[in-house]
Amino acid sequence: MSAVAVRAMFRSHPEKPPHSEVMSRCIDACFNCVETCTACADACLSERDVSDLVGCIRLNLDCAAVCSATGSIMSRSNKAGHRQLLEAQLANCVAFCRACADVCDAHGDRHRHCAVCAEACLACADACSAMLAAMRMPA
Amino acid sequence: MSAVAVRAMFRSHPEKPPHSEVMSRCIDACFNCVETCTACADACLSERDVSDLVGCIRLNLDCAAVCSATGSIMSRSNKAGHRQLLEAQLANCVAFCRACADVCDAHGDRHRHCAVCAEACLACADACSAMLAAMRMPA
Amino acid sequence: MSAVAVRAMFRSHPEKPPHSEVMSRCIDACFNCVETCTACADACLSERDVSDLVGCIRLNLDCAAVCSATGSIMSRSNKAGHRQLLEAQLANCVAFCRACADVCDAHGDRHRHCAVCAEACLACADACSAMLAAMRMPA
Amino acid sequence: MSAVAVRAMFRSHPEKPPHSEVMSRCIDACFNCVETCTACADACLSERDVSDLVGCIRLNLDCAAVCSATGSIMSRSNKAGHRQLLEAQLANCVAFCRACADVCDAHGDRHRHCAVCAEACLACADACSAMLAAMRMPA
């Protein structure tokens, strides 16, 4: 649903951003990852083996912070300049998402919320990579 | 899609939050509103009559800030205590969302992104109100 | 140092906000509280009795989220309208800060970081209360 | 004041982070930059030539988003692993801060708030660079 709304936003944006389709998916994947990482950190806090999950909780919170920044920055990306900044932010986001997915996946069989979170992280990494690829293509 | 992921998160949460369905919808509506308000602020900045839209831009950014806080707080809400804090946060979020919807709606005919944003704000206000109602019902 | 910078910002703001002194202190106290609550959550995660501190960690993260929203909203507060929204946000922030201070203070003797955090939360509650009082005075 | 509080937090952190002095300064500089960039965006919105300042407003908001993420991530940095992620985040933050300082500085003579903001951005870039250097030194 939210992907639909974001797409409608950028279709009616006065600057007609060139990659609005892939950009909308990227932004939506970022905020989806914020949601799942925030929820996963909280679910981990409720697990009995919480002391074993501290590293996962920290990375969940880190990943949520980076994805939130990326989502808002990409919403302002549809204009000239600062392409290098956007690319660095996207690459950074991919790295955090993959690291978080790895850590969550390592105990995804014991904690289903971690398996769900790993999926959302990988989906976000993919959407950010697709955005990076689109930006690097000749317009 | 993200609503599905969040719902799966809370279904696998060890504390089995009592209103996981309405809570997932609330959290997802909050982050959806963050996305649309952030994008709307940016679209407004690109409009020719930007100086007439300054109040809208500010309220968009305020609404995004409140919804982001509400979404993350509600993700940690599935446990004892602090019910009053949660209710105050939700009521506050409803107020910001409605105010932002009003301001956006006032020029939604000229700026389609503002009409889309107003819809997302009202949907978030509704989802937060539903969460408030669920919390006040006897469990 | 940061209070000085924020004060300089609002002194050079074209709209000359009426309560720039107390507003700067409020904004700075909010972000100071974000810093200490975020750091306190992390320090709690490193404690041996982490499973006893889960409620504290959650409230730390909640308080950081509310204070971050309040700080950014108050930075956009220097203009007409929406006084009720600002007052509700400030009152909400005071409530979260006091609740977090209470929870942190309850084990501040065992965990020094919680005592430091409680102080920052109370300072933020005071600065938000002072802002509320200033807004309610006749200009 | 807030630098003092953050330093006290990390001095009482159970893991005794190795570079707590430079880390505290980095975190504090990040949130100081969030404050000034957020305030600068708002001040720009109030300027008569707001349509000339749209690029500055966007970069202010981007820089605030990145610095907020960096500040919270560095608060969770005092532990094993993920050094590459931290370094990438810091390098990214330096890049956004420098870009924002450049843009603000370009019209700092006309808009004093932009001059103040440029200073805070450069101070944050310096503090993040110092943190990067400390992390790369043999412990």
XYZ file of C-alpha atoms in Angstrom, chain C residues 1-3 5-6 8-10 12-15 24 27-29 31-32 34-40 42-47 61 68 71-72 75-79 112-114 116-117 120 123, chain D residues 1-3 5-6 8-10 12-15 24 27-29 31-32 34-40 42-47 61 68 71-72 75-79 112-114 116-117 120 123:
94
model
C 28.629 24.460 23.073
C 25.636 23.305 21.101
C 23.277 25.540 23.104
C 25.145 27.436 18.324
C 21.391 26.947 18.483
C 22.995 31.930 17.416
C 20.786 30.193 14.843
C 17.580 31.611 16.241
C 19.707 35.192 13.047
C 16.357 33.631 12.108
C 14.408 36.046 9.871
C 11.223 35.648 11.935
C 17.117 27.249 22.262
C 15.820 22.232 21.746
C 19.283 21.651 23.132
C 17.932 19.783 26.157
C 18.900 16.516 21.735
C 21.016 16.152 24.852
C 18.458 11.851 22.778
C 22.206 11.404 23.266
C 22.053 10.207 26.852
C 19.028 7.925 26.379
C 20.608 6.305 23.311
C 23.879 5.810 25.182
C 22.072 4.536 28.285
C 23.480 0.722 24.892
C 25.171 0.661 28.285
C 22.212 -1.319 29.697
C 22.632 -3.833 26.862
C 26.188 -4.426 28.088
C 25.216 -5.013 31.716
C 14.580 4.237 23.192
C 14.194 13.797 18.761
C 13.642 18.956 19.195
C 13.001 19.090 15.477
C 13.040 24.178 15.673
C 10.108 24.882 13.356
C 7.927 26.429 16.052
C 8.721 30.073 15.532
C 5.701 31.031 13.518
C 25.928 5.103 37.112
C 24.931 5.620 33.429
C 21.293 5.376 34.490
C 23.410 10.358 34.485
C 20.573 9.582 32.082
C 19.399 14.537 31.454
C 16.690 18.583 32.639
C 26.952 20.661 28.631
C 25.775 17.732 26.592
C 29.350 16.699 25.759
C 26.865 14.183 29.944
C 27.804 11.924 27.047
C 29.959 10.617 31.774
C 27.745 8.029 30.051
C 30.629 6.297 28.346
C 30.269 4.449 33.232
C 29.615 2.093 30.301
C 30.358 -1.490 31.365
C 32.445 -2.153 28.243
C 31.844 11.394 23.070
C 28.497 11.881 19.099
C 27.969 15.331 20.562
C 29.144 17.023 17.367
C 23.670 15.896 17.424
C 24.863 19.500 17.501
C 21.356 17.851 13.703
C 20.225 20.862 15.757
C 21.865 23.509 13.599
C 20.942 21.927 10.257
C 17.306 21.540 11.334
C 17.212 25.144 12.537
C 18.979 26.370 9.398
C 13.694 26.402 9.048
C 15.404 29.781 8.931
C 15.925 29.382 5.174
C 12.190 28.660 4.797
C 11.515 32.071 6.356
C 13.842 33.980 4.028
C 17.677 18.076 5.981
C 21.309 11.679 13.555
C 25.255 9.849 16.413
C 23.067 6.926 17.387
C 26.621 5.357 20.653
C 26.445 1.631 19.968
C 29.961 1.384 18.543
C 31.890 0.381 21.629
C 32.113 -3.305 20.958
C 24.089 34.565 9.217
C 22.275 31.321 10.194
C 23.946 29.634 7.233
C 26.658 29.367 11.910
C 25.414 26.128 10.346
C 28.681 23.255 13.033
C 33.049 20.821 13.454
